[in-house]
Structures are given as C-alpha cells and as structure tokens.
Amino acid sequence: QVSPEQVILSHSPLRLFSQFHQKCMLVAGQGPVEENARNLGFQHVVTIEALRKAYPLLDMVDQSRRPKELPPPTTGFPTIEGVILFGEPVRWETSLQLIIDVLLSNGNPEAELQDIPYPHLPVLACNMDLLWMAEAKMPRFGHGTYLLCLENIYKKVTGRELKYEALIGKPSTVTYRYAEYLIKQQAEKQGWKAPIRRLYAVGDNPMSDIYGANLYNNYLKSAHQSQVEAGVKRSPQAAVPQPEDHLELPKDCSSSVERCESILVCTGVYRHNAEVPSKTEGCTTETVFHGHRDFCFDPSLVEASFVVQDVNDAVQLAFTKENWS
C-alpha cells in the first residue's frame, strides 16, 4: 500500500518554498487549487475566479459573461504578491488575460501604472509537459502548451521575457531533488543503514521524464565532482538559473546518490513498433524539441539508459540491477 508521503505530484516541492507561504498568491489551474495551495503551506490564496468576481471588467472575451452594467469600484481586495500556475485551466482566455493583468499591474489590476514593472511578480509554475497521452490516438495539450501561450503573450505585450521564480515538476531537477529527499526519509523509516547510491526514474515521455532524469544525473555528477555543499551547483545544460537555487531543503539533506538511471516505457507518449531494442541509441531522439523554453535541448538528455515495454518490466529491471531478483 502506498502512503501519501510516497506520492510526489508536480506541485509537491512547493512545500519547501516557504519564502512565499505568507505572501498573497494568485493560483491558477483546475480542480481544488485553493485547497491544494493551502495544503502546501500557502496562507493567503486568491483564485482566478475570485479575482474575476472582484474585477468583472477584466474578463471580456466571452460576451455572455460581460457585466450588463458598470459594477461598483472594488474595495478591500488584497494586492497579489505572486502567481502559482498549478496546471492548465478550463477557460484559457480568462486565465491568460487575468494573469497578464496581474503581472502588468504589479498585483493590483485597478492601478494605473506609468511603466510596466520589471522584473515582474514572482511566478512559480508546475508541470511543464507540452503534450500528454489520453485515450485519443494523438497526444493532447498539456500545461506546457498553456505556459507557451502565456510566455508569448507577455513578450508580445511588453517586449520582455516572462521570468519564472521556479519551474517545478519534470524535467526540473528540483523535483528529483525533492524525490530523493523523500526516498531518504522512507529508507530511514524502514531502518536502512546503507546509503542510497542509485535512483531509477521510470517514465513514458522522453522530453520530460527521461530528459529530467538525465538532467538530474548530470547534476549529481557535477555536484560530486565539484564537492559542492548541499548540491547547489547548476546543471551545465540549463539555459537559465534552475529552481533549486530557491529550494529550501532541510540542512541535513546531504546527498549520497551518485547516479540516476532513466528507464523509458512504451505505454504512453513514446511508442515504437518493433521489439524493445537492446541498444537505445537513436531510438528516442526527437527532431522537434517539446521541452520548456528555459531548458536547452541536448539529444543525449532524451536518450534513456534503458527502454522496456511497461512499468512492471522497469521494476524488474531495477531489481535485477540491484541484485534483488
């Protein structure tokens, strides 16, 4: 039976971003985003819908939702101090418009600023997959597609790049660091004395799962080679400062892990018609980079250590590699 602390969602590492927990944060996505934010430690949360109700003149795309008469001035609404993007929303036009409004107004959509504030308010984004596999024959848009829209709208309007305070979820190394931290906790609960030297990351998307595992493997090698305390050094493949610069891990979270093996399964985004190859060279290289804007493309990062048919085969492989079978 899997316990809650063994499950890592794309937003789980936000628990450790305590420097934002007391700030008034606008949260976007779908589902119980307000509850999720509070469970992660955020004390002051504003949803897109609450912002829309407070400022009804902001949401003007859907004519049926436009106010029929001029609403009274908004009073007492808090100034927003940051934005959390949990996942793709249902009404993209509303969320895109209101988030841009918040960034351009420095958190107060009724303010008439002379200049566009830059750097803008902190933006923390979770889940960067451009596409994901559902029941349809072709992949569906993911939150990475929504982020692509937001980034390009902001740049088109301001002429400047949208900056992220943190990018969380695969392939960001912050997610793998957090996973390692939880694995270490689980090992201690089980009474394991030997340090963990190898991790195995299983996924079906070369551009997020495999890319992230390999990026983390490079990070581990770089950290060990440079003997950097707490593993703060950035991976050389990163195009911009990585979110681990802002991750407040506990002081005792020293890493014993030396390697992270990536295992690609063929039951999701990645498919191949032939039998599982013994050599993976060339079988996972993509001609178009589907990764996030802030991650440079390196063909070696989407090359899995192993390719297997499904998750069961991946687990059995890990058992074999660790001499547990």
PDB file of C-alpha atoms in Angstrom:
ATOM      1  CA  GLN A   1       0.000   0.000   0.000  1.00  0.00           C
ATOM      2  CA  VAL A   2       1.311   3.413  -0.987  1.00  0.00           C
ATOM      3  CA  SER A   3       1.265   6.090   1.724  1.00  0.00           C
ATOM      4  CA  PRO A   4       0.628   9.771   0.913  1.00  0.00           C
ATOM      5  CA  GLU A   5       4.228  10.759   1.649  1.00  0.00           C
ATOM      6  CA  GLN A   6       5.387   8.326  -1.058  1.00  0.00           C
ATOM      7  CA  VAL A   7       3.442  10.140  -3.780  1.00  0.00           C
ATOM      8  CA  ILE A   8       5.005  13.184  -5.398  1.00  0.00           C
ATOM      9  CA  LEU A   9       2.765  15.377  -7.529  1.00  0.00           C
ATOM     10  CA  SER A  10       4.177  18.059  -9.797  1.00  0.00           C
ATOM     11  CA  HIS A  11       3.404  20.709  -7.174  1.00  0.00           C
ATOM     12  CA  SER A  12       4.639  18.779  -4.108  1.00  0.00           C
ATOM     13  CA  PRO A  13       8.052  20.547  -3.888  1.00  0.00           C
ATOM     14  CA  LEU A  14       6.209  23.832  -3.281  1.00  0.00           C
ATOM     15  CA  ARG A  15       6.048  22.721   0.373  1.00  0.00           C
ATOM     16  CA  LEU A  16       9.673  23.766   0.660  1.00  0.00           C
ATOM     17  CA  PHE A  17       9.239  27.228  -0.915  1.00  0.00           C
ATOM     18  CA  SER A  18       8.428  28.713   2.480  1.00  0.00           C
ATOM     19  CA  GLN A  19       9.605  32.186   1.472  1.00  0.00           C
ATOM     20  CA  PHE A  20       6.287  32.531  -0.408  1.00  0.00           C
ATOM     21  CA  HIS A  21       3.947  30.893   2.105  1.00  0.00           C
ATOM     22  CA  GLN A  22       2.988  34.162   3.798  1.00  0.00           C
ATOM     23  CA  LYS A  23       2.523  36.128   0.575  1.00  0.00           C
ATOM     24  CA  CYS A  24      -0.801  36.687  -1.186  1.00  0.00           C
ATOM     25  CA  MET A  25      -0.605  34.301  -4.140  1.00  0.00           C
ATOM     26  CA  LEU A  26      -2.856  34.067  -7.195  1.00  0.00           C
ATOM     27  CA  VAL A  27      -3.395  30.388  -8.036  1.00  0.00           C
ATOM     28  CA  ALA A  28      -4.412  29.128 -11.478  1.00  0.00           C
ATOM     29  CA  GLY A  29      -5.385  25.728 -12.801  1.00  0.00           C
ATOM     30  CA  GLN A  30      -8.388  23.485 -12.307  1.00  0.00           C
ATOM     31  CA  GLY A  31      -9.704  21.335  -9.520  1.00  0.00           C
ATOM     32  CA  PRO A  32      -9.223  22.237  -5.837  1.00  0.00           C
ATOM     33  CA  VAL A  33      -6.347  24.664  -6.476  1.00  0.00           C
ATOM     34  CA  GLU A  34      -7.091  26.756  -3.393  1.00  0.00           C
ATOM     35  CA  GLU A  35      -7.174  23.677  -1.142  1.00  0.00           C
ATOM     36  CA  ASN A  36      -4.013  22.334  -2.755  1.00  0.00           C
ATOM     37  CA  ALA A  37      -2.197  25.612  -2.178  1.00  0.00           C
ATOM     38  CA  ARG A  38      -3.215  25.731   1.473  1.00  0.00           C
ATOM     39  CA  ASN A  39      -2.161  22.106   1.983  1.00  0.00           C
ATOM     40  CA  LEU A  40       1.252  23.063   0.619  1.00  0.00           C
ATOM     41  CA  GLY A  41       1.594  25.810   3.223  1.00  0.00           C
ATOM     42  CA  PHE A  42       0.349  28.912   1.417  1.00  0.00           C
ATOM     43  CA  GLN A  43      -1.667  31.012   3.854  1.00  0.00           C
ATOM     44  CA  HIS A  44      -3.089  33.753   1.588  1.00  0.00           C
ATOM     45  CA  VAL A  45      -4.575  32.436  -1.640  1.00  0.00           C
ATOM     46  CA  VAL A  46      -6.637  34.123  -4.368  1.00  0.00           C
ATOM     47  CA  THR A  47      -8.190  32.113  -7.212  1.00  0.00           C
ATOM     48  CA  ILE A  48      -8.726  33.293 -10.788  1.00  0.00           C
ATOM     49  CA  GLU A  49     -12.480  33.135 -10.209  1.00  0.00           C
ATOM     50  CA  ALA A  50     -12.237  35.296  -7.064  1.00  0.00           C
ATOM     51  CA  LEU A  51     -10.137  37.820  -8.985  1.00  0.00           C
ATOM     52  CA  ARG A  52     -12.629  37.797 -11.849  1.00  0.00           C
ATOM     53  CA  LYS A  53     -15.544  38.452  -9.485  1.00  0.00           C
ATOM     54  CA  ALA A  54     -13.666  41.275  -7.775  1.00  0.00           C
ATOM     55  CA  TYR A  55     -12.796  42.902 -11.109  1.00  0.00           C
ATOM     56  CA  PRO A  56     -15.577  41.867 -13.528  1.00  0.00           C
ATOM     57  CA  LEU A  57     -14.431  44.300 -16.222  1.00  0.00           C
ATOM     58  CA  LEU A  58     -11.226  42.331 -16.772  1.00  0.00           C
ATOM     59  CA  ASP A  59     -12.847  39.245 -18.336  1.00  0.00           C
ATOM     60  CA  MET A  60     -14.274  40.480 -21.634  1.00  0.00           C
ATOM     61  CA  VAL A  61     -13.699  37.733 -24.234  1.00  0.00           C
ATOM     62  CA  ASP A  62     -16.919  35.818 -23.598  1.00  0.00           C
ATOM     63  CA  GLN A  63     -19.713  38.277 -24.306  1.00  0.00           C
ATOM     64  CA  SER A  64     -22.188  36.252 -22.235  1.00  0.00           C
ATOM     65  CA  ARG A  65     -20.036  36.806 -19.113  1.00  0.00           C
ATOM     66  CA  ARG A  66     -19.534  40.526 -19.529  1.00  0.00           C
ATOM     67  CA  PRO A  67     -21.238  42.642 -16.848  1.00  0.00           C
ATOM     68  CA  LYS A  68     -24.549  44.082 -18.054  1.00  0.00           C
ATOM     69  CA  GLU A  69     -23.983  47.336 -16.175  1.00  0.00           C
ATOM     70  CA  LEU A  70     -20.996  49.165 -14.763  1.00  0.00           C
ATOM     71  CA  PRO A  71     -20.024  47.477 -11.454  1.00  0.00           C
ATOM     72  CA  PRO A  72     -19.172  49.488  -8.345  1.00  0.00           C
ATOM     73  CA  PRO A  73     -15.489  50.103  -7.556  1.00  0.00           C
ATOM     74  CA  THR A  74     -13.664  47.217  -5.918  1.00  0.00           C
ATOM     75  CA  THR A  75     -12.622  47.820  -2.320  1.00  0.00           C
ATOM     76  CA  GLY A  76     -10.635  45.770   0.148  1.00  0.00           C
ATOM     77  CA  PHE A  77      -9.247  43.261  -2.344  1.00  0.00           C
ATOM     78  CA  PRO A  78      -5.674  42.274  -1.414  1.00  0.00           C
ATOM     79  CA  THR A  79      -2.677  43.156  -3.541  1.00  0.00           C
ATOM     80  CA  ILE A  80      -1.354  39.998  -5.194  1.00  0.00           C
ATOM     81  CA  GLU A  81       2.320  39.273  -4.498  1.00  0.00           C
ATOM     82  CA  GLY A  82       2.962  36.241  -6.678  1.00  0.00           C
ATOM     83  CA  VAL A  83       1.442  33.701  -9.065  1.00  0.00           C
ATOM     84  CA  ILE A  84       1.274  29.906  -8.835  1.00  0.00           C
ATOM     85  CA  LEU A  85       0.439  28.004 -12.018  1.00  0.00           C
ATOM     86  CA  PHE A  86      -0.689  24.517 -10.978  1.00  0.00           C
ATOM     87  CA  GLY A  87      -1.859  23.251 -14.361  1.00  0.00           C
ATOM     88  CA  GLU A  88      -3.867  24.070 -17.448  1.00  0.00           C
ATOM     89  CA  PRO A  89      -7.120  25.903 -16.669  1.00  0.00           C
ATOM     90  CA  VAL A  90     -10.507  25.227 -18.256  1.00  0.00           C
ATOM     91  CA  ARG A  91     -11.017  28.747 -19.644  1.00  0.00           C
ATOM     92  CA  TRP A  92      -7.649  29.651 -21.075  1.00  0.00           C
ATOM     93  CA  GLU A  93      -8.660  33.112 -22.271  1.00  0.00           C
ATOM     94  CA  THR A  94      -9.764  34.189 -18.784  1.00  0.00           C
ATOM     95  CA  SER A  95      -6.663  32.925 -17.002  1.00  0.00           C
ATOM     96  CA  LEU A  96      -4.291  34.273 -19.652  1.00  0.00           C
ATOM     97  CA  GLN A  97      -5.892  37.708 -19.528  1.00  0.00           C
ATOM     98  CA  LEU A  98      -6.059  37.997 -15.731  1.00  0.00           C
ATOM     99  CA  ILE A  99      -2.554  36.691 -15.097  1.00  0.00           C
ATOM    100  CA  ILE A 100      -1.145  39.171 -17.606  1.00  0.00           C
ATOM    101  CA  ASP A 101      -3.199  41.903 -15.903  1.00  0.00           C
ATOM    102  CA  VAL A 102      -1.713  40.986 -12.530  1.00  0.00           C
ATOM    103  CA  LEU A 103       1.852  40.978 -13.857  1.00  0.00           C
ATOM    104  CA  LEU A 104       1.432  44.294 -15.680  1.00  0.00           C
ATOM    105  CA  SER A 105      -0.193  45.987 -12.676  1.00  0.00           C
ATOM    106  CA  ASN A 106       2.194  44.663 -10.033  1.00  0.00           C
ATOM    107  CA  GLY A 107      -0.630  42.776  -8.355  1.00  0.00           C
ATOM    108  CA  ASN A 108      -3.296  45.490  -8.363  1.00  0.00           C
ATOM    109  CA  PRO A 109      -5.412  45.385 -11.565  1.00  0.00           C
ATOM    110  CA  GLU A 110      -7.074  48.722 -10.760  1.00  0.00           C
ATOM    111  CA  ALA A 111      -3.749  50.563 -10.541  1.00  0.00           C
ATOM    112  CA  GLU A 112      -2.768  52.886 -13.371  1.00  0.00           C
ATOM    113  CA  LEU A 113       0.985  52.409 -13.548  1.00  0.00           C
ATOM    114  CA  GLN A 114       3.098  54.683 -15.711  1.00  0.00           C
ATOM    115  CA  ASP A 115       5.603  51.960 -16.527  1.00  0.00           C
ATOM    116  CA  ILE A 116       5.379  48.203 -16.835  1.00  0.00           C
ATOM    117  CA  PRO A 117       7.021  46.697 -13.710  1.00  0.00           C
ATOM    118  CA  TYR A 118      10.066  44.571 -14.478  1.00  0.00           C
ATOM    119  CA  PRO A 119      11.171  42.279 -13.016  1.00  0.00           C
ATOM    120  CA  HIS A 120       7.546  41.305 -12.583  1.00  0.00           C
ATOM    121  CA  LEU A 121       5.950  39.492  -9.647  1.00  0.00           C
ATOM    122  CA  PRO A 122       7.312  36.011  -8.832  1.00  0.00           C
ATOM    123  CA  VAL A 123       5.809  33.227 -10.963  1.00  0.00           C
ATOM    124  CA  LEU A 124       6.018  29.583  -9.830  1.00  0.00           C
ATOM    125  CA  ALA A 125       4.930  27.097 -12.488  1.00  0.00           C
ATOM    126  CA  CYS A 126       4.252  23.385 -12.050  1.00  0.00           C
ATOM    127  CA  ASN A 127       4.035  20.694 -14.728  1.00  0.00           C
ATOM    128  CA  MET A 128       5.744  21.638 -17.982  1.00  0.00           C
ATOM    129  CA  ASP A 129       4.636  18.825 -20.305  1.00  0.00           C
ATOM    130  CA  LEU A 130       3.763  20.231 -23.721  1.00  0.00           C
ATOM    131  CA  LEU A 131       1.701  17.128 -24.530  1.00  0.00           C
ATOM    132  CA  TRP A 132       0.280  14.139 -22.704  1.00  0.00           C
ATOM    133  CA  MET A 133      -1.309  10.882 -23.778  1.00  0.00           C
ATOM    134  CA  ALA A 134      -5.006  10.243 -23.119  1.00  0.00           C
ATOM    135  CA  GLU A 135      -7.482   7.935 -24.861  1.00  0.00           C
ATOM    136  CA  ALA A 136      -7.178   9.771 -28.159  1.00  0.00           C
ATOM    137  CA  LYS A 137      -4.812   8.448 -30.804  1.00  0.00           C
ATOM    138  CA  MET A 138      -2.798  11.679 -30.763  1.00  0.00           C
ATOM    139  CA  PRO A 139      -1.300  13.420 -27.702  1.00  0.00           C
ATOM    140  CA  ARG A 140      -3.295  16.214 -26.013  1.00  0.00           C
ATOM    141  CA  PHE A 141      -2.204  19.718 -24.970  1.00  0.00           C
ATOM    142  CA  GLY A 142      -0.589  19.878 -21.535  1.00  0.00           C
ATOM    143  CA  HIS A 143       0.282  22.720 -19.175  1.00  0.00           C
ATOM    144  CA  GLY A 144       3.457  23.327 -21.142  1.00  0.00           C
ATOM    145  CA  THR A 145       1.278  24.439 -24.054  1.00  0.00           C
ATOM    146  CA  TYR A 146      -0.531  26.877 -21.772  1.00  0.00           C
ATOM    147  CA  LEU A 147       2.794  28.236 -20.473  1.00  0.00           C
ATOM    148  CA  LEU A 148       3.925  28.694 -24.066  1.00  0.00           C
ATOM    149  CA  CYS A 149       0.859  30.876 -24.676  1.00  0.00           C
ATOM    150  CA  LEU A 150       1.430  32.915 -21.517  1.00  0.00           C
ATOM    151  CA  GLU A 151       5.123  33.460 -22.271  1.00  0.00           C
ATOM    152  CA  ASN A 152       4.482  34.615 -25.817  1.00  0.00           C
ATOM    153  CA  ILE A 153       1.615  36.924 -24.898  1.00  0.00           C
ATOM    154  CA  TYR A 154       3.707  38.564 -22.182  1.00  0.00           C
ATOM    155  CA  LYS A 155       6.640  39.031 -24.556  1.00  0.00           C
ATOM    156  CA  LYS A 156       4.406  40.361 -27.340  1.00  0.00           C
ATOM    157  CA  VAL A 157       2.813  42.901 -24.995  1.00  0.00           C
ATOM    158  CA  THR A 158       5.931  44.012 -23.100  1.00  0.00           C
ATOM    159  CA  GLY A 159       8.837  43.135 -25.366  1.00  0.00           C
ATOM    160  CA  ARG A 160      10.437  41.281 -22.445  1.00  0.00           C
ATOM    161  CA  GLU A 161      10.777  37.673 -21.371  1.00  0.00           C
ATOM    162  CA  LEU A 162       8.441  36.185 -18.801  1.00  0.00           C
ATOM    163  CA  LYS A 163      10.655  35.009 -15.951  1.00  0.00           C
ATOM    164  CA  TYR A 164       9.980  32.123 -13.589  1.00  0.00           C
ATOM    165  CA  GLU A 165      10.956  32.191  -9.954  1.00  0.00           C
ATOM    166  CA  ALA A 166      10.719  28.406 -10.101  1.00  0.00           C
ATOM    167  CA  LEU A 167       9.803  25.706 -12.597  1.00  0.00           C
ATOM    168  CA  ILE A 168       8.547  22.652 -10.741  1.00  0.00           C
ATOM    169  CA  GLY A 169       7.791  19.170 -11.992  1.00  0.00           C
ATOM    170  CA  LYS A 170       9.634  17.142 -14.571  1.00  0.00           C
ATOM    171  CA  PRO A 171      12.138  17.809 -16.057  1.00  0.00           C
ATOM    172  CA  SER A 172      13.264  20.350 -13.442  1.00  0.00           C
ATOM    173  CA  THR A 173      15.945  18.994 -11.139  1.00  0.00           C
ATOM    174  CA  VAL A 174      14.074  20.446  -8.163  1.00  0.00           C
ATOM    175  CA  THR A 175      11.511  17.635  -8.478  1.00  0.00           C
ATOM    176  CA  TYR A 176      14.178  14.947  -8.493  1.00  0.00           C
ATOM    177  CA  ARG A 177      15.935  16.530  -5.524  1.00  0.00           C
ATOM    178  CA  TYR A 178      12.665  16.535  -3.627  1.00  0.00           C
ATOM    179  CA  ALA A 179      12.037  12.901  -4.616  1.00  0.00           C
ATOM    180  CA  GLU A 180      15.499  11.948  -3.381  1.00  0.00           C
ATOM    181  CA  TYR A 181      14.778  13.725  -0.109  1.00  0.00           C
ATOM    182  CA  LEU A 182      11.536  11.747   0.387  1.00  0.00           C
ATOM    183  CA  ILE A 183      13.205   8.468  -0.605  1.00  0.00           C
ATOM    184  CA  LYS A 184      15.852   9.119   2.005  1.00  0.00           C
ATOM    185  CA  GLN A 185      13.108   9.655   4.606  1.00  0.00           C
ATOM    186  CA  GLN A 186      11.411   6.389   3.587  1.00  0.00           C
ATOM    187  CA  ALA A 187      14.705   4.498   3.852  1.00  0.00           C
ATOM    188  CA  GLU A 188      15.246   5.831   7.356  1.00  0.00           C
ATOM    189  CA  LYS A 189      11.738   4.750   8.377  1.00  0.00           C
ATOM    190  CA  GLN A 190      12.479   1.258   7.065  1.00  0.00           C
ATOM    191  CA  GLY A 191      15.677   1.153   9.096  1.00  0.00           C
ATOM    192  CA  TRP A 192      18.021   1.051   6.121  1.00  0.00           C
ATOM    193  CA  LYS A 193      21.588   1.791   7.175  1.00  0.00           C
ATOM    194  CA  ALA A 194      23.388   1.651   3.837  1.00  0.00           C
ATOM    195  CA  PRO A 195      23.385   4.938   1.894  1.00  0.00           C
ATOM    196  CA  ILE A 196      21.367   5.073  -1.330  1.00  0.00           C
ATOM    197  CA  ARG A 197      23.749   5.234  -4.285  1.00  0.00           C
ATOM    198  CA  ARG A 198      21.420   4.808  -7.290  1.00  0.00           C
ATOM    199  CA  LEU A 199      17.967   6.040  -8.211  1.00  0.00           C
ATOM    200  CA  TYR A 200      15.768   4.736 -11.039  1.00  0.00           C
ATOM    201  CA  ALA A 201      13.398   7.126 -12.817  1.00  0.00           C
ATOM    202  CA  VAL A 202      10.664   5.489 -14.921  1.00  0.00           C
ATOM    203  CA  GLY A 203       8.593   7.416 -17.450  1.00  0.00           C
ATOM    204  CA  ASP A 204       6.882   7.350 -20.845  1.00  0.00           C
ATOM    205  CA  ASN A 205       7.793  10.820 -22.120  1.00  0.00           C
ATOM    206  CA  PRO A 206      11.343  11.324 -23.419  1.00  0.00           C
ATOM    207  CA  MET A 207      11.025  15.117 -23.309  1.00  0.00           C
ATOM    208  CA  SER A 208      10.060  15.301 -19.639  1.00  0.00           C
ATOM    209  CA  ASP A 209      10.621  12.008 -17.797  1.00  0.00           C
ATOM    210  CA  ILE A 210      13.851  10.927 -19.482  1.00  0.00           C
ATOM    211  CA  TYR A 211      15.172  14.444 -20.023  1.00  0.00           C
ATOM    212  CA  GLY A 212      14.638  15.240 -16.341  1.00  0.00           C
ATOM    213  CA  ALA A 213      16.220  12.032 -15.061  1.00  0.00           C
ATOM    214  CA  ASN A 214      19.279  12.539 -17.251  1.00  0.00           C
ATOM    215  CA  LEU A 215      19.495  16.212 -16.302  1.00  0.00           C
ATOM    216  CA  TYR A 216      19.450  15.176 -12.653  1.00  0.00           C
ATOM    217  CA  ASN A 217      22.069  12.525 -13.324  1.00  0.00           C
ATOM    218  CA  ASN A 218      24.306  15.234 -14.806  1.00  0.00           C
ATOM    219  CA  TYR A 219      23.562  17.408 -11.793  1.00  0.00           C
ATOM    220  CA  LEU A 220      24.615  14.591  -9.445  1.00  0.00           C
ATOM    221  CA  LYS A 221      27.852  14.015 -11.329  1.00  0.00           C
ATOM    222  CA  SER A 222      28.603  17.734 -11.362  1.00  0.00           C
ATOM    223  CA  ALA A 223      27.826  18.067  -7.652  1.00  0.00           C
ATOM    224  CA  HIS A 224      30.060  15.158  -6.708  1.00  0.00           C
ATOM    225  CA  GLN A 225      32.898  16.250  -8.943  1.00  0.00           C
ATOM    226  CA  SER A 226      32.860  19.782  -7.591  1.00  0.00           C
ATOM    227  CA  GLN A 227      32.162  18.694  -3.988  1.00  0.00           C
ATOM    228  CA  VAL A 228      29.523  21.391  -3.705  1.00  0.00           C
ATOM    229  CA  GLU A 229      27.868  21.501  -0.307  1.00  0.00           C
ATOM    230  CA  ALA A 230      24.137  20.651  -0.430  1.00  0.00           C
ATOM    231  CA  GLY A 231      24.294  20.216  -4.199  1.00  0.00           C
ATOM    232  CA  VAL A 232      23.538  23.806  -5.162  1.00  0.00           C
ATOM    233  CA  LYS A 233      25.566  23.894  -8.371  1.00  0.00           C
ATOM    234  CA  ARG A 234      23.508  24.320 -11.546  1.00  0.00           C
ATOM    235  CA  SER A 235      23.497  21.761 -14.283  1.00  0.00           C
ATOM    236  CA  PRO A 236      25.522  22.919 -17.282  1.00  0.00           C
ATOM    237  CA  GLN A 237      22.608  22.017 -19.566  1.00  0.00           C
ATOM    238  CA  ALA A 238      20.288  24.601 -18.030  1.00  0.00           C
ATOM    239  CA  ALA A 239      19.621  27.716 -20.073  1.00  0.00           C
ATOM    240  CA  VAL A 240      18.674  29.797 -17.043  1.00  0.00           C
ATOM    241  CA  PRO A 241      19.152  29.508 -13.258  1.00  0.00           C
ATOM    242  CA  GLN A 242      17.366  26.394 -12.105  1.00  0.00           C
ATOM    243  CA  PRO A 243      14.684  26.328  -9.392  1.00  0.00           C
ATOM    244  CA  GLU A 244      16.927  24.503  -6.910  1.00  0.00           C
ATOM    245  CA  ASP A 245      18.536  27.897  -6.290  1.00  0.00           C
ATOM    246  CA  HIS A 246      15.316  28.819  -4.468  1.00  0.00           C
ATOM    247  CA  LEU A 247      14.544  25.452  -2.864  1.00  0.00           C
ATOM    248  CA  GLU A 248      14.931  25.483   0.904  1.00  0.00           C
ATOM    249  CA  LEU A 249      15.775  21.846   1.664  1.00  0.00           C
ATOM    250  CA  PRO A 250      16.447  20.856   5.284  1.00  0.00           C
ATOM    251  CA  LYS A 251      20.059  21.292   6.336  1.00  0.00           C
ATOM    252  CA  ASP A 252      20.539  17.535   6.831  1.00  0.00           C
ATOM    253  CA  CYS A 253      19.550  16.780   3.242  1.00  0.00           C
ATOM    254  CA  SER A 254      23.027  15.826   2.056  1.00  0.00           C
ATOM    255  CA  SER A 255      23.036  13.561  -0.976  1.00  0.00           C
ATOM    256  CA  SER A 256      24.639  10.110  -1.076  1.00  0.00           C
ATOM    257  CA  VAL A 257      23.194   9.352  -4.517  1.00  0.00           C
ATOM    258  CA  GLU A 258      25.790   9.035  -7.256  1.00  0.00           C
ATOM    259  CA  ARG A 259      23.638   8.163 -10.251  1.00  0.00           C
ATOM    260  CA  CYS A 260      20.071   8.356 -11.568  1.00  0.00           C
ATOM    261  CA  GLU A 261      19.181   5.772 -14.218  1.00  0.00           C
ATOM    262  CA  SER A 262      16.446   6.677 -16.724  1.00  0.00           C
ATOM    263  CA  ILE A 263      14.036   3.958 -17.876  1.00  0.00           C
ATOM    264  CA  LEU A 264      11.667   4.638 -20.785  1.00  0.00           C
ATOM    265  CA  VAL A 265       8.435   2.626 -21.045  1.00  0.00           C
ATOM    266  CA  CYS A 266       6.463   2.247 -24.279  1.00  0.00           C
ATOM    267  CA  THR A 267       2.928   2.616 -22.886  1.00  0.00           C
ATOM    268  CA  GLY A 268       2.475   6.388 -23.235  1.00  0.00           C
ATOM    269  CA  VAL A 269       3.738   9.240 -25.371  1.00  0.00           C
ATOM    270  CA  TYR A 270       6.695   7.234 -26.653  1.00  0.00           C
ATOM    271  CA  ARG A 271       5.850   4.280 -28.858  1.00  0.00           C
ATOM    272  CA  HIS A 272       7.794   2.033 -31.179  1.00  0.00           C
ATOM    273  CA  ASN A 273       6.527  -0.775 -33.366  1.00  0.00           C
ATOM    274  CA  ALA A 274       9.500  -3.088 -33.191  1.00  0.00           C
ATOM    275  CA  GLU A 275      10.548  -5.199 -30.257  1.00  0.00           C
ATOM    276  CA  VAL A 276      12.276  -3.467 -27.378  1.00  0.00           C
ATOM    277  CA  PRO A 277      15.801  -2.743 -28.689  1.00  0.00           C
ATOM    278  CA  SER A 278      18.875  -3.909 -26.841  1.00  0.00           C
ATOM    279  CA  LYS A 279      20.589  -0.636 -27.758  1.00  0.00           C
ATOM    280  CA  THR A 280      18.715   2.606 -27.302  1.00  0.00           C
ATOM    281  CA  GLU A 281      20.992   4.830 -29.388  1.00  0.00           C
ATOM    282  CA  GLY A 282      18.915   6.801 -31.841  1.00  0.00           C
ATOM    283  CA  CYS A 283      15.566   5.315 -30.843  1.00  0.00           C
ATOM    284  CA  THR A 284      14.444   8.179 -28.604  1.00  0.00           C
ATOM    285  CA  THR A 285      15.911  11.226 -30.358  1.00  0.00           C
ATOM    286  CA  GLU A 286      13.246  13.761 -31.316  1.00  0.00           C
ATOM    287  CA  THR A 287      13.557  16.094 -34.298  1.00  0.00           C
ATOM    288  CA  VAL A 288      11.461  18.778 -32.581  1.00  0.00           C
ATOM    289  CA  PHE A 289      12.149  19.849 -29.013  1.00  0.00           C
ATOM    290  CA  HIS A 290       8.965  19.656 -26.957  1.00  0.00           C
ATOM    291  CA  GLY A 291      10.616  20.763 -23.747  1.00  0.00           C
ATOM    292  CA  HIS A 292      10.129  24.048 -21.958  1.00  0.00           C
ATOM    293  CA  ARG A 293      11.680  27.278 -23.242  1.00  0.00           C
ATOM    294  CA  ASP A 294      14.090  27.510 -20.296  1.00  0.00           C
ATOM    295  CA  PHE A 295      15.695  24.117 -20.905  1.00  0.00           C
ATOM    296  CA  CYS A 296      18.258  23.785 -23.673  1.00  0.00           C
ATOM    297  CA  PHE A 297      17.875  20.811 -25.975  1.00  0.00           C
ATOM    298  CA  ASP A 298      20.616  18.220 -25.837  1.00  0.00           C
ATOM    299  CA  PRO A 299      19.935  14.942 -27.704  1.00  0.00           C
ATOM    300  CA  SER A 300      21.806  12.985 -25.047  1.00  0.00           C
ATOM    301  CA  LEU A 301      19.286  14.061 -22.422  1.00  0.00           C
ATOM    302  CA  VAL A 302      16.380  12.291 -24.154  1.00  0.00           C
ATOM    303  CA  GLU A 303      18.411   9.099 -24.581  1.00  0.00           C
ATOM    304  CA  ALA A 304      17.160   6.645 -21.956  1.00  0.00           C
ATOM    305  CA  SER A 305      19.528   4.395 -20.065  1.00  0.00           C
ATOM    306  CA  PHE A 306      17.065   1.563 -20.754  1.00  0.00           C
ATOM    307  CA  VAL A 307      13.912   1.052 -22.840  1.00  0.00           C
ATOM    308  CA  VAL A 308      11.362  -1.522 -21.653  1.00  0.00           C
ATOM    309  CA  GLN A 309       7.780  -2.355 -22.520  1.00  0.00           C
ATOM    310  CA  ASP A 310       5.962  -1.306 -19.343  1.00  0.00           C
ATOM    311  CA  VAL A 311       6.328  -0.321 -15.695  1.00  0.00           C
ATOM    312  CA  ASN A 312       6.449  -3.926 -14.487  1.00  0.00           C
ATOM    313  CA  ASP A 313       9.434  -4.573 -16.736  1.00  0.00           C
ATOM    314  CA  ALA A 314      11.041  -1.358 -15.415  1.00  0.00           C
ATOM    315  CA  VAL A 315      10.664  -2.514 -11.802  1.00  0.00           C
ATOM    316  CA  GLN A 316      12.048  -5.949 -12.621  1.00  0.00           C
ATOM    317  CA  LEU A 317      14.999  -4.312 -14.367  1.00  0.00           C
ATOM    318  CA  ALA A 318      15.772  -2.204 -11.298  1.00  0.00           C
ATOM    319  CA  PHE A 319      15.547  -5.327  -9.099  1.00  0.00           C
ATOM    320  CA  THR A 320      17.970  -7.108 -11.379  1.00  0.00           C
ATOM    321  CA  LYS A 321      20.416  -4.198 -11.430  1.00  0.00           C
ATOM    322  CA  GLU A 322      20.351  -4.073  -7.628  1.00  0.00           C
ATOM    323  CA  ASN A 323      20.672  -7.870  -7.294  1.00  0.00           C
ATOM    324  CA  TRP A 324      17.266  -8.127  -5.616  1.00  0.00           C
ATOM    325  CA  SER A 325      15.748 -10.610  -8.049  1.00  0.00           C
TER     326      SER A 325
END
